Every structure is written in structure tokens, then in C-alpha cells.
Tab-separated table of C-alpha atoms in Angstrom:
chain	number	residue	atom	x	y	z
A	1	MET	CA	24.556	0.402	-20.921
A	2	GLY	CA	23.367	-1.882	-23.635
A	3	GLU	CA	20.774	-3.697	-21.539
A	4	ASN	CA	17.363	-4.473	-22.989
A	5	PHE	CA	13.843	-4.707	-21.759
A	6	ASN	CA	12.194	-8.073	-21.302
A	7	LYS	CA	11.139	-9.548	-24.595
A	8	LYS	CA	7.554	-9.146	-23.463
A	9	CYS	CA	7.914	-5.357	-23.676
A	10	THR	CA	7.960	-2.976	-26.714
A	11	ILE	CA	9.179	0.602	-26.913
A	12	GLU	CA	6.454	2.745	-28.444
A	13	THR	CA	6.424	6.502	-29.399
A	14	HIS	CA	3.449	8.810	-28.600
A	15	GLU	CA	3.211	12.001	-30.718
A	16	LYS	CA	2.951	14.254	-27.689
A	17	GLU	CA	4.458	12.360	-24.742
A	18	GLY	CA	7.415	10.614	-26.441
A	19	ARG	CA	8.583	7.160	-25.779
A	20	TYR	CA	6.964	4.702	-23.517
A	21	VAL	CA	7.087	0.980	-22.821
A	22	LYS	CA	4.060	-1.303	-23.343
A	23	ALA	CA	3.552	-5.000	-22.436
A	24	SER	CA	3.153	-7.231	-25.519
A	25	GLU	CA	2.453	-10.277	-23.404
A	26	ASN	CA	1.186	-11.088	-19.932
A	27	ILE	CA	3.936	-10.118	-17.349
A	28	SER	CA	3.682	-12.002	-14.156
A	29	THR	CA	4.004	-10.458	-10.580
A	30	GLY	CA	7.718	-10.271	-9.792
A	31	GLU	CA	8.945	-10.860	-13.360
A	32	CYS	CA	11.948	-8.820	-14.195
A	33	ILE	CA	11.407	-6.095	-16.788
A	34	LEU	CA	14.732	-4.569	-16.962
A	35	LEU	CA	18.292	-4.887	-15.623
A	36	GLU	CA	20.495	-1.738	-16.198
A	37	GLN	CA	23.886	-0.446	-15.054
A	38	PRO	CA	24.143	3.464	-14.685
A	39	THR	CA	25.607	5.712	-17.249
A	40	LEU	CA	26.651	8.056	-14.286
A	41	LEU	CA	26.817	7.899	-10.496
A	42	LEU	CA	26.890	11.312	-8.792
A	43	ALA	CA	26.750	12.617	-5.278
A	44	SER	CA	23.463	14.363	-4.058
A	45	ASP	CA	23.591	18.178	-4.292
A	46	GLY	CA	26.036	19.829	-2.088
A	47	GLU	CA	27.630	16.592	-0.898
A	48	ARG	CA	31.267	15.436	-1.315
A	49	ARG	CA	31.801	11.835	-1.972
A	50	CYS	CA	34.789	9.678	-2.791
A	51	GLY	CA	35.173	9.436	-6.579
A	52	ASN	CA	36.009	5.676	-6.189
A	53	CYS	CA	33.825	4.143	-3.501
A	54	PHE	CA	31.333	7.017	-2.866
A	55	GLN	CA	31.755	7.238	0.826
A	56	LEU	CA	31.548	10.684	2.115
A	57	ALA	CA	34.873	12.487	1.921
A	58	GLN	CA	36.570	15.741	2.608
A	59	VAL	CA	40.016	15.302	1.177
A	60	TYR	CA	41.005	15.716	-2.517
A	61	CYS	CA	42.941	13.601	-4.867
A	62	SER	CA	46.589	14.705	-4.740
A	63	SER	CA	46.993	14.487	-8.635
A	64	CYS	CA	43.762	16.183	-10.098
A	65	LYS	CA	43.101	18.318	-6.963
A	66	ILE	CA	39.361	18.388	-7.426
A	67	THR	CA	38.104	14.899	-7.065
A	68	ASN	CA	37.244	13.811	-3.464
A	69	LEU	CA	38.737	10.703	-2.026
A	70	CYS	CA	38.096	9.042	1.220
A	71	LEU	CA	40.897	7.938	3.611
A	72	ASN	CA	40.625	4.327	2.343
A	73	CYS	CA	41.026	5.076	-1.436
A	74	LYS	CA	44.201	6.246	-3.074
A	75	ASP	CA	43.068	6.823	-6.662
A	76	HIS	CA	39.864	7.061	-8.992
A	77	ASN	CA	39.138	6.773	-12.628
A	78	LYS	CA	42.595	7.018	-14.476
A	79	TYR	CA	41.384	8.867	-17.482
A	80	ASP	CA	39.430	11.520	-15.418
A	81	CYS	CA	42.339	11.933	-13.050
A	82	SER	CA	45.040	12.335	-15.743
A	83	LYS	CA	42.919	14.719	-17.840
A	84	LEU	CA	42.134	16.979	-14.843
A	85	ALA	CA	45.686	16.976	-13.655
A	86	SER	CA	46.952	18.202	-17.085
A	87	MET	CA	44.850	21.399	-16.748
A	88	GLU	CA	47.500	23.660	-15.384
A	89	ASN	CA	45.483	26.792	-14.832
A	90	LEU	CA	42.297	25.266	-13.693
A	91	ASN	CA	40.616	27.256	-10.959
A	92	CYS	CA	40.220	24.373	-8.405
A	93	ASP	CA	39.140	26.553	-5.520
A	94	LEU	CA	36.252	27.826	-7.434
A	95	LEU	CA	35.068	24.365	-8.376
A	96	LYS	CA	35.593	23.065	-4.758
A	97	ARG	CA	33.322	25.801	-3.416
A	98	ASN	CA	30.743	24.850	-5.996
A	99	THR	CA	30.230	21.141	-5.385
A	100	GLU	CA	27.488	20.732	-7.778
A	101	CYS	CA	29.915	21.432	-10.686
A	102	TYR	CA	31.610	17.871	-10.326
A	103	GLY	CA	28.639	16.107	-11.721
A	104	ILE	CA	28.779	18.105	-14.938
A	105	ILE	CA	32.520	17.722	-15.108
A	106	LYS	CA	32.028	13.952	-14.942
A	107	CYS	CA	29.657	14.346	-17.916
A	108	LEU	CA	32.140	16.343	-19.943
A	109	LEU	CA	34.726	13.816	-19.218
A	110	LEU	CA	32.379	10.990	-20.536
A	111	GLN	CA	32.466	13.014	-23.778
A	112	GLU	CA	36.243	13.337	-23.774
A	113	ASN	CA	37.091	9.710	-23.147
A	114	PRO	CA	37.050	7.787	-26.473
A	115	GLU	CA	35.871	4.679	-24.419
A	116	THR	CA	32.792	6.327	-22.985
A	117	LYS	CA	31.894	8.951	-25.686
A	118	SER	CA	29.186	6.592	-27.041
A	119	TYR	CA	27.445	6.642	-23.635
A	120	PHE	CA	27.603	10.450	-23.535
A	121	ASP	CA	26.085	10.608	-27.053
A	122	THR	CA	23.307	8.299	-26.054
A	123	MET	CA	22.609	10.511	-22.931
A	124	LEU	CA	22.207	13.440	-25.197
A	125	GLU	CA	19.521	11.748	-27.035
A	126	ALA	CA	17.326	11.427	-23.904
A	127	ASP	CA	14.572	13.804	-23.019
A	128	CYS	CA	15.518	16.853	-20.915
A	129	TYR	CA	12.749	19.482	-21.432
A	130	LEU	CA	15.229	22.293	-21.679
A	131	GLU	CA	12.974	24.950	-23.045
A	132	GLU	CA	10.312	24.120	-20.419
A	133	ARG	CA	12.966	24.726	-17.671
A	134	ARG	CA	14.183	27.919	-19.049
A	135	GLY	CA	13.613	30.980	-16.739
A	136	THR	CA	12.485	28.725	-13.894
A	137	GLU	CA	13.684	28.597	-10.283
A	138	ILE	CA	15.696	25.406	-11.052
A	139	TRP	CA	17.276	27.194	-14.128
A	140	SER	CA	18.474	30.092	-11.838
A	141	HIS	CA	19.884	27.592	-9.355
A	142	TYR	CA	21.895	25.929	-11.815
A	143	ASP	CA	23.040	29.223	-13.488
A	144	ALA	CA	24.446	30.439	-10.124
A	145	ASN	CA	25.802	27.101	-8.831
A	146	VAL	CA	27.088	25.319	-11.934
A	147	VAL	CA	26.958	27.360	-15.121
A	148	LYS	CA	28.813	30.509	-13.996
A	149	PRO	CA	31.455	28.689	-11.844
A	150	LEU	CA	32.337	26.220	-14.769
A	151	LEU	CA	32.527	29.018	-17.319
A	152	LYS	CA	34.924	30.988	-14.975
A	153	SER	CA	36.983	27.860	-14.033
A	154	ASN	CA	39.105	27.709	-17.294
A	155	ILE	CA	38.113	24.033	-17.772
A	156	LEU	CA	36.550	24.373	-21.138
A	157	LYS	CA	39.788	25.394	-22.767
A	158	TYR	CA	41.300	22.018	-21.990
A	159	LEU	CA	38.539	19.981	-23.414
A	160	THR	CA	38.390	18.835	-27.008
A	161	HIS	CA	34.760	19.788	-27.345
A	162	GLY	CA	35.073	22.802	-25.050
A	163	ALA	CA	34.199	25.225	-27.827
A	164	GLU	CA	30.738	23.571	-28.159
A	165	VAL	CA	30.098	24.066	-24.358
A	166	ASN	CA	28.088	27.238	-23.641
A	167	GLU	CA	25.340	28.171	-20.935
A	168	ASP	CA	22.594	26.212	-22.754
A	169	PHE	CA	24.640	23.091	-23.103
A	170	ILE	CA	25.572	23.035	-19.421
A	171	GLN	CA	21.960	23.683	-18.451
A	172	ARG	CA	21.073	20.770	-20.875
A	173	LEU	CA	23.400	18.428	-19.045
A	174	CYS	CA	21.929	19.538	-15.645
A	175	ALA	CA	18.442	18.810	-17.059
A	176	LEU	CA	19.401	15.524	-18.377
A	177	ILE	CA	20.701	14.344	-14.945
A	178	ASP	CA	17.544	15.504	-13.218
A	179	VAL	CA	15.111	14.081	-15.797
A	180	ASN	CA	16.967	10.773	-16.165
A	181	GLY	CA	18.338	10.415	-12.597
A	182	PHE	CA	17.130	8.126	-9.955
A	183	GLU	CA	17.710	8.467	-6.141
A	184	ILE	CA	19.884	5.583	-5.018
A	185	ARG	CA	21.505	4.412	-1.780
A	186	ALA	CA	25.055	5.545	-0.966
A	187	PRO	CA	27.304	3.133	0.856
A	188	ASP	CA	26.604	4.879	4.193
A	189	TYR	CA	22.851	4.603	3.475
A	190	GLY	CA	22.686	8.294	2.426
A	191	THR	CA	21.505	9.165	-0.975
A	192	MET	CA	23.082	9.550	-4.322
A	193	LYS	CA	21.941	10.011	-7.941
A	194	GLY	CA	22.237	7.485	-10.656
A	195	VAL	CA	21.425	8.214	-14.297
A	196	TYR	CA	19.736	5.141	-15.937
A	197	LEU	CA	18.612	5.954	-19.529
A	198	ARG	CA	16.613	2.857	-20.189
A	199	GLY	CA	14.757	2.821	-16.930
A	200	THR	CA	13.668	6.507	-17.326
A	201	ILE	CA	11.657	5.643	-20.493
A	202	LEU	CA	8.913	4.166	-18.276
A	203	THR	CA	5.765	6.332	-17.937
A	204	HIS	CA	5.164	7.936	-14.517
A	205	ASP	CA	2.150	6.881	-12.465
A	206	CYS	CA	1.486	7.541	-8.779
A	207	THR	CA	0.170	3.986	-8.633
A	208	PRO	CA	2.846	2.158	-10.679
A	209	ASN	CA	2.818	-1.407	-11.772
A	210	THR	CA	6.551	-1.847	-11.235
A	211	GLN	CA	8.970	-1.751	-8.418
A	212	VAL	CA	12.548	-0.466	-8.755
A	213	ALA	CA	15.393	-2.014	-6.718
A	214	ILE	CA	19.086	-1.133	-6.976
A	215	ASP	CA	21.801	-3.401	-5.487
A	216	ASP	CA	25.140	-2.582	-3.863
A	217	LYS	CA	26.797	-2.648	-7.302
A	218	TYR	CA	24.294	-0.077	-8.493
A	219	CYS	CA	22.576	-2.331	-10.905
A	220	MET	CA	18.985	-1.432	-11.359
A	221	LYS	CA	16.317	-4.122	-11.358
A	222	ILE	CA	12.788	-3.112	-12.323
A	223	TYR	CA	10.184	-5.880	-11.839
A	224	ALA	CA	6.345	-6.028	-12.031
A	225	SER	CA	4.589	-5.339	-8.764
A	226	ARG	CA	1.460	-6.911	-10.076
A	227	THR	CA	0.336	-8.769	-13.168
A	228	ILE	CA	0.499	-6.564	-16.195
A	229	GLU	CA	-1.810	-7.370	-19.010
A	230	PRO	CA	-0.865	-7.262	-22.757
A	231	GLY	CA	-1.230	-3.751	-24.231
A	232	GLU	CA	-0.865	-2.017	-20.718
A	233	THR	CA	1.610	0.648	-20.313
A	234	ILE	CA	4.398	-0.266	-17.906
A	235	THR	CA	4.730	2.568	-15.247
A	236	ASN	CA	6.955	3.692	-12.448
A	237	CYS	CA	6.509	6.275	-9.783
A	238	TYR	CA	9.290	8.959	-9.878
A	239	THR	CA	8.427	10.464	-6.550
A	240	ASN	CA	7.567	9.394	-3.087
A	241	VAL	CA	4.100	7.585	-2.994
A	242	LEU	CA	3.587	8.721	0.561
A	243	LEU	CA	3.366	12.399	-0.484
A	244	GLY	CA	0.058	14.165	-0.910
A	245	THR	CA	-1.097	15.155	-4.392
A	246	ASP	CA	0.096	18.767	-4.454
A	247	GLU	CA	3.478	17.813	-3.072
A	248	ARG	CA	3.929	15.037	-5.598
A	249	ARG	CA	2.889	17.068	-8.549
A	250	ASN	CA	5.096	20.001	-7.549
A	251	VAL	CA	8.252	17.670	-7.369
A	252	LEU	CA	7.371	15.971	-10.547
A	253	LYS	CA	6.873	19.307	-12.385
A	254	MET	CA	9.983	20.922	-11.030
A	255	VAL	CA	12.403	18.043	-11.441
A	256	LYS	CA	10.960	15.797	-14.218
A	257	ASN	CA	8.764	18.324	-15.972
A	258	ILE	CA	5.822	15.952	-15.539
A	259	ASN	CA	2.269	17.300	-15.259
A	260	CYS	CA	0.744	14.150	-13.706
A	261	LYS	CA	-2.768	13.411	-14.453
A	262	CYS	CA	-2.852	9.884	-13.233
A	263	LYS	CA	-5.955	8.431	-11.542
A	264	ARG	CA	-4.812	9.170	-7.989
A	265	CYS	CA	-3.830	12.739	-8.788
A	266	MET	CA	-7.195	13.318	-10.493
A	267	ASP	CA	-9.086	11.873	-7.397
A	268	PRO	CA	-9.415	14.474	-4.578
A	269	THR	CA	-9.641	11.743	-2.064
A	270	GLU	CA	-6.612	9.764	-3.447
A	271	PHE	CA	-8.506	6.453	-3.631
A	272	GLU	CA	-10.260	7.253	-0.227
A	273	SER	CA	-6.941	7.363	1.436
A	274	HIS	CA	-7.515	11.137	2.137
A	275	MET	CA	-3.751	11.637	2.122
A	276	SER	CA	-4.187	15.404	1.431
A	277	THR	CA	-7.612	15.847	3.173
A	278	LEU	CA	-8.193	18.493	5.833
A	279	LEU	CA	-10.788	18.418	8.602
A	280	CYS	CA	-13.329	21.281	8.574
A	281	VAL	CA	-12.920	23.815	11.346
A	282	GLU	CA	-16.395	25.155	10.723
A	283	CYS	CA	-18.613	22.208	11.033
A	284	LYS	CA	-16.066	19.910	12.765
A	285	THR	CA	-17.340	16.821	11.102
A	286	GLY	CA	-16.815	17.298	7.356
A	287	PHE	CA	-13.696	16.755	5.188
A	288	MET	CA	-12.190	19.520	3.199
A	289	ILE	CA	-10.894	18.604	-0.274
A	290	LYS	CA	-9.399	20.463	-3.201
A	291	LYS	CA	-11.361	20.073	-6.291
A	292	ASP	CA	-9.921	20.459	-9.889
A	293	GLN	CA	-6.676	21.848	-8.773
A	294	SER	CA	-8.330	25.138	-7.698
A	295	ASP	CA	-6.966	27.511	-5.178
A	296	LYS	CA	-9.748	26.739	-2.683
A	297	TRP	CA	-10.388	23.922	-0.277
A	298	GLN	CA	-14.065	23.099	0.277
A	299	CYS	CA	-15.852	21.075	2.946
A	300	VAL	CA	-17.926	18.221	1.436
A	301	ASN	CA	-20.426	18.592	4.271
A	302	CYS	CA	-21.018	22.360	4.984
A	303	GLU	CA	-19.148	23.735	1.835
A	304	HIS	CA	-17.110	25.941	4.039
A	305	ARG	CA	-13.983	27.246	2.044
A	306	ARG	CA	-10.437	27.798	2.875
A	307	ASP	CA	-7.693	29.591	0.831
A	308	SER	CA	-4.794	27.419	-0.497
A	309	LYS	CA	-2.264	29.948	0.737
A	310	ASP	CA	-3.548	29.538	4.284
A	311	VAL	CA	-3.298	25.783	3.950
A	312	GLU	CA	0.231	25.959	2.534
A	313	LYS	CA	1.360	28.090	5.360
A	314	MET	CA	-0.027	25.692	8.060
A	315	LEU	CA	1.426	22.665	6.235
A	316	GLY	CA	4.766	24.475	5.911
A	317	ALA	CA	4.836	25.109	9.758
A	318	LEU	CA	4.052	21.440	10.485
A	319	GLN	CA	6.875	20.267	8.158
A	320	GLU	CA	9.357	22.555	9.872
A	321	GLU	CA	8.191	21.114	13.378
A	322	ILE	CA	8.751	17.615	12.054
A	323	MET	CA	12.247	18.375	10.836
A	324	LYS	CA	13.146	19.885	14.196
A	325	SER	CA	12.005	16.812	16.203
A	326	PRO	CA	13.154	13.698	14.090
A	327	ASN	CA	13.639	11.331	17.075
A	328	ASP	CA	11.965	12.931	19.941
A	329	ILE	CA	8.889	10.756	20.655
A	330	TYR	CA	7.307	13.163	23.160
A	331	LYS	CA	7.542	16.154	20.811
A	332	LEU	CA	6.231	14.168	17.914
A	333	GLU	CA	3.313	12.845	19.807
A	334	MET	CA	2.405	16.345	20.923
A	335	ILE	CA	2.559	17.617	17.361
A	336	LEU	CA	0.516	14.703	16.240
A	337	MET	CA	-2.093	15.424	18.693
A	338	ARG	CA	-2.301	19.072	17.837
A	339	TYR	CA	-2.468	18.756	14.098
A	340	SER	CA	-4.987	15.814	14.311
A	341	LYS	CA	-7.655	18.442	14.824
A	342	ALA	CA	-6.909	20.094	11.582
A	343	LEU	CA	-5.919	17.149	9.305
A	344	HIS	CA	-7.454	13.799	8.259
A	345	PRO	CA	-5.825	10.929	10.214
A	346	HIS	CA	-4.403	9.628	6.965
A	347	HIS	CA	-2.851	12.896	5.857
A	348	TYR	CA	0.521	12.468	4.506
A	349	LEU	CA	2.320	14.620	7.026
A	350	LEU	CA	0.548	12.756	10.021
A	351	ILE	CA	1.742	9.534	8.360
A	352	ASP	CA	5.185	10.910	8.227
A	353	ILE	CA	5.047	11.648	11.983
A	354	LYS	CA	3.778	8.191	12.657
A	355	GLN	CA	6.661	6.644	10.779
A	356	ASN	CA	9.146	8.725	12.729
A	357	ILE	CA	7.592	7.788	16.106
A	358	ALA	CA	7.391	4.054	15.027
A	359	SER	CA	11.129	4.165	14.045
A	360	ALA	CA	11.955	5.707	17.536
A	361	LEU	CA	9.897	2.961	19.231
A	362	ARG	CA	11.687	0.298	17.359
A	363	GLN	CA	15.095	1.465	18.824
A	364	ILE	CA	13.474	1.232	22.214
A	365	LEU	CA	12.082	-2.261	21.570
A	366	ASN	CA	15.367	-3.502	20.214
A	367	ASP	CA	17.262	-2.312	23.266
A	368	PRO	CA	16.685	-4.710	26.230
A	369	SER	CA	18.253	-2.248	28.724
A	370	GLN	CA	15.337	0.124	28.005
A	371	CYS	CA	12.893	-2.451	29.537
A	372	PRO	CA	9.963	-1.448	27.364
A	373	GLY	CA	6.577	-1.830	28.791
A	374	ARG	CA	3.489	-3.079	27.053
A	375	LYS	CA	2.280	0.526	26.069
A	376	VAL	CA	5.333	0.755	23.909
A	377	TYR	CA	4.444	-2.406	22.111
A	378	GLU	CA	0.738	-1.314	21.827
A	379	ARG	CA	1.706	2.094	20.341
A	380	LYS	CA	4.054	0.572	17.764
A	381	ILE	CA	1.354	-1.824	16.648
A	382	GLU	CA	-1.177	0.916	16.439
A	383	LEU	CA	1.109	3.052	14.355
A	384	CYS	CA	2.080	0.209	11.917
A	385	GLU	CA	-1.523	-0.560	11.425
A	386	ASP	CA	-2.346	3.055	10.524
A	387	ILE	CA	0.481	3.219	8.103
A	388	LEU	CA	-0.524	-0.131	6.420
A	389	LYS	CA	-4.153	1.022	5.966
A	390	VAL	CA	-2.871	3.987	3.740
A	391	LEU	CA	-0.530	1.738	1.868
A	392	HIS	CA	-3.224	-0.795	0.984
A	393	LEU	CA	-5.363	2.020	-0.360
A	394	ILE	CA	-2.958	3.811	-2.523
A	395	LEU	CA	-1.044	0.624	-3.739
A	396	PRO	CA	-4.009	-1.753	-4.132
A	397	GLY	CA	-3.179	-5.219	-5.291
A	398	CYS	CA	0.567	-4.499	-5.606
A	399	ILE	CA	3.538	-6.079	-3.832
A	400	SER	CA	5.462	-3.342	-2.320
A	401	ARG	CA	8.716	-2.788	-0.392
A	402	LEU	CA	7.075	-0.229	1.818
A	403	LYS	CA	4.138	-2.664	2.565
A	404	ALA	CA	6.530	-5.613	3.342
A	405	ILE	CA	8.726	-3.603	5.692
A	406	THR	CA	5.741	-1.992	7.493
A	407	LEU	CA	4.086	-5.448	7.785
A	408	TYR	CA	7.226	-6.876	9.175
A	409	GLU	CA	7.525	-4.116	11.752
A	410	LEU	CA	3.912	-4.932	12.764
A	411	VAL	CA	4.081	-8.693	13.022
A	412	SER	CA	7.471	-8.870	14.788
A	413	THR	CA	6.112	-6.482	17.414
A	414	GLN	CA	2.861	-8.310	17.694
A	415	ALA	CA	4.657	-11.727	18.317
A	416	GLU	CA	6.618	-10.279	21.170
A	417	TYR	CA	3.567	-8.576	22.525
A	418	TYR	CA	1.460	-11.671	22.489
A	419	ARG	CA	4.392	-13.701	24.285
A	420	MET	CA	4.365	-10.907	26.908
A	421	ARG	CA	0.691	-11.319	27.523
A	422	TYR	CA	0.946	-15.022	27.800
A	423	LYS	CA	3.690	-14.833	30.335
A	424	GLU	CA	1.412	-12.412	32.335
A	425	ASN	CA	-1.399	-15.078	32.163
A	426	GLU	CA	-3.620	-12.819	30.068
A	427	LEU	CA	-3.609	-15.344	27.272
A	428	THR	CA	-4.212	-19.043	27.356
A	429	LYS	CA	-1.962	-21.425	25.470
A	430	THR	CA	-4.706	-22.050	22.855
A	431	HIS	CA	-5.424	-18.329	22.318
A	432	LEU	CA	-1.622	-17.541	22.039
A	433	LYS	CA	-1.260	-20.288	19.468
A	434	GLU	CA	-4.159	-18.841	17.392
A	435	LEU	CA	-2.639	-15.349	17.490
A	436	LEU	CA	0.726	-16.602	16.535
A	437	HIS	CA	-0.706	-18.483	13.606
A	438	GLU	CA	-2.159	-15.251	12.388
A	439	VAL	CA	1.148	-13.615	12.847
A	440	GLU	CA	2.740	-16.410	10.856
A	441	GLN	CA	0.562	-15.902	7.870
A	442	MET	CA	1.277	-12.109	7.820
A	443	PHE	CA	5.074	-12.983	8.119
A	444	ARG	CA	4.581	-15.026	5.005
A	445	ASP	CA	2.827	-12.272	3.237
A	446	ALA	CA	5.779	-9.871	4.097
A	447	ILE	CA	8.264	-12.367	2.930
A	448	ARG	CA	6.422	-12.949	-0.392
A	449	MET	CA	6.702	-9.204	-1.170
A	450	LEU	CA	10.431	-9.100	-0.783
A	451	LEU	CA	11.280	-12.384	-2.592
A	452	TYR	CA	12.039	-10.461	-5.812
A	453	GLU	CA	14.396	-7.938	-4.368
A	454	PRO	CA	18.135	-8.455	-5.259
A	455	LYS	CA	20.053	-10.199	-2.606
A	456	ASP	CA	22.741	-7.447	-2.273
A	457	THR	CA	20.367	-4.770	-0.869
A	458	PRO	CA	19.142	-3.986	2.574
A	459	GLU	CA	15.724	-5.480	1.699
A	460	GLY	CA	17.519	-8.684	0.462
A	461	ASN	CA	19.382	-8.990	3.845
A	462	LEU	CA	16.100	-8.077	5.752
A	463	LEU	CA	14.505	-11.017	3.807
A	464	GLN	CA	17.062	-13.429	5.339
A	465	THR	CA	16.384	-12.084	8.839
A	466	MET	CA	12.548	-12.522	8.289
A	467	LEU	CA	13.062	-16.110	7.193
A	468	GLN	CA	15.067	-16.814	10.312
A	469	GLU	CA	12.430	-15.234	12.586
A	470	LEU	CA	9.771	-17.133	10.777
A	471	LYS	CA	11.614	-20.372	11.787
A	472	TYR	CA	11.701	-19.319	15.362
A	473	LEU	CA	7.991	-18.359	15.260
A	474	GLN	CA	7.186	-21.773	13.815
A	475	THR	CA	9.233	-23.506	16.550
A	476	ASP	CA	7.431	-21.564	19.179
A	477	ILE	CA	4.048	-22.695	17.839
A	478	LYS	CA	5.188	-26.335	17.795
A	479	MET	CA	6.368	-25.965	21.292
A	480	LEU	CA	2.872	-24.939	22.267
A	481	ASP	CA	1.508	-28.190	20.969
């Protein structure tokens, strides 16, 4: 903690919406806005991770009995361990069965430890929207999986501030973690939660003007994804930009208590990307959109209507099919073909399928023993182009990690595909050279978008790979001369 925003930013307060960050001067693309270390690092719900290195772990610390340790780590935070070990009648079995309790225990130990109590006090000042969550599904979830187990575990009688901890206080801590937490990469490339109290001040927008990157030391870097003008609110997206409007808004409302009314959410076409649009089953040519958050979908051509519950049922069935076939190219292609008759080609679930297929094709192309034919290259290129079209529509004018990686996937495949066609005498040397020059320019665009990523991240490592591949490509072009 203690990190500050760029001096070109000011923290303002809105009467209804609370604190937000505004640019006081021009902020350039790629300029760092904030560097921040986490107040807390936690496993994702239901997971058991080492209290020292955060690898997945199944064994427990021999001293405190409830902190997970991997086989490579012998200890963890000394204060936490000794405090927990001193609790003679602690119901460890109950806490082990309810894995979500451990994150709240870490919060309570922050409060107990004189060296970290100031961090805990700062966390309590953050927004958590406790009353708005009361009685909701997420409130009930935490009541069953965190509140009741903690109260029955005997832990509170061993804490200095235990008398102050009741059901509402525990729910408040759960809410603080949800509202101020960011999804971060675990060492095994799974996901964890990090609580970053400065970064969470940024206003949400589904078309943000910043990019968030977190390195392998869990330091968060927030930088401008485009030029930010003086007086402009600095924004971040707290959900997946590749979700449709209803899905994004539901996640934001449930976890962050945000009723998003950004330009993208208020546009039924989502900037003409049609990521939530259906195809009309009546006239076969029109698009069906949902206007004004109503419970009806209506065709813009023939005005045919469809009930929201019917649409939700169809999309739920599709999501289930996708989950059951994550790496099966044949099944995914069949699902894609079937639902392409009901959903717009850019619908977010079809884009999800295309990403899954492209990922599976990458594995085939990277394995020489598979002897991939030209159709594999052509399909991968087609899928990457489809995904890029959507990204350019929903993130106009922004540098983007998603754009950069998808563009790299496209151009690296194109380069190999063009070389293959040249070897088969389908391309002349002059034509190959022209095509490789086009690939080179797109390579540069992809590299430019990753230049601001921290070095100690997968994207930072990918950047080095891309720079090396660009050199090989330039050598190929020179050889053609």
C-alpha cells in the first residue's frame, strides 16, 4: 500500500457515485497511471493454495493445521501461523471443509497483527455496498459457506477484536473482497483474487481507457490504453469485455453492485458489434435486439418478438455444450454450425467457440508430428479475423492485450501459410514478398500494443518471442531480395 496515482490524476468525489479518478492533464497512450501492491492475496473460491507460494496444495501446515502448504514450502507468514497455532480449541476440520473461510481469516489476522492493522483499517474504509447485498443470493452463499462456519469454529474467542465480529462484520469483509478484488493469475496459470484498494477507485466502463497488468510479484500496473484528455474520467472494465450486455451487467451487479449504464451497455447493437444479437427465426433476414432492457427481443425487420426466458434457456443450453467440449474441434464446429442459424455471427458465445477452436488449432499447428494441412491454416486465419473484427468494434482506438495476442495468432499463422503456398508454387517470389511485408506491418502493430506490459508477465515473455519472430520474418524478406 501507500502507492499513489500519476500526478496528472486527481481523486474526486461524486455525491451519489462516490470516489473516482479524473485526468488533470493529457495522459499519453501507454503512460502509467498507477503501480500498486495488493493488500491481500487469496485463492479463488473453493480452491486450496499454498499460503506461501500460492501453488495448488492439499497438505496443511503442521503448526497451525489450517493453512495449506505445497510440498516445496515448509512455512508461511510467521505471525499468522503462530497466532493460529495458539488456538487450542479451534475447529480445524470445520474450517478445512469450508475453504472460503480462509480468506476472511487472513483479513482478521491483518487486523490482529500490529504491523498490518493500518492496512486493515484502510480496507474497512473502502466501498462494499453491504446493505445492497443484504438478502441477495450472494449474501446467502456467504452466510452458509463463511459466516456460520466461522462463528462455529471458536476462532473469534482467540482474537483481540473477536467481540466486535458478528454476522454483518463477516459479510462486510466478504463484500470488501468482492468489490475491491481483481482476478489475477496464479503461478500455475489458474486464477486467484487480489485486493487492490487504490486500483478499485477507477470508474467502471465496458469500453475502458486503461489496461490493467499484474506481474509475477503481483504488482498491479494500470496504464492508458489510449490518449486520455484533461477532465476525462479514468475508467477500467471490471468484467470480461467479450461477454454480451446482459451477462456483463449481471456479473457487475452481483459482484460489484454496479448498474452499468455505459455507452456500450445502452446501445442494443454494442457499437454495431452485435455481440448479443439474435437472428430472426420468423423472417430469416432480420436481427433481433433487446431494447431498453425489456423482457422482449424484437426483430428490427419484421418486429417479430421473442420472450427473454426463452432466449436465456437457449443460451444456457449453448453454454453447457461449450463447457462439455472445450478442446474437441469436431464437436465445437458442429455446435457453431447449429447455433449460427439462431445467433448473429458476432454473438459473444459464438466468439467464445471460435476462440476455443482457434486455441485447439494452435496446438495442432505447433506440433510438427500432426502434419497440418492447408485447411488447418485457413481455418485458423478465418477464426482470428472474425475475433479481431469484434475487438476492433468494442475497443475502438485502444491498445489492447486481447487485440495484440489475437493479431499475433493471425500473422504468425499467415506467414507460415504464405510460405507453404510459395513452396507449392502457388505464389511468385514477388507476391510472397508483398504478403510478408503486410504480415511484418501487422506484427509491428501487435508488438506496439504489448510494449507497455510488465516484463515479468506471460505477455512480457510473449513480446520477446514476437520480437524474435519479427527478426526471422525480416530475414526471410531480405532473402527474397
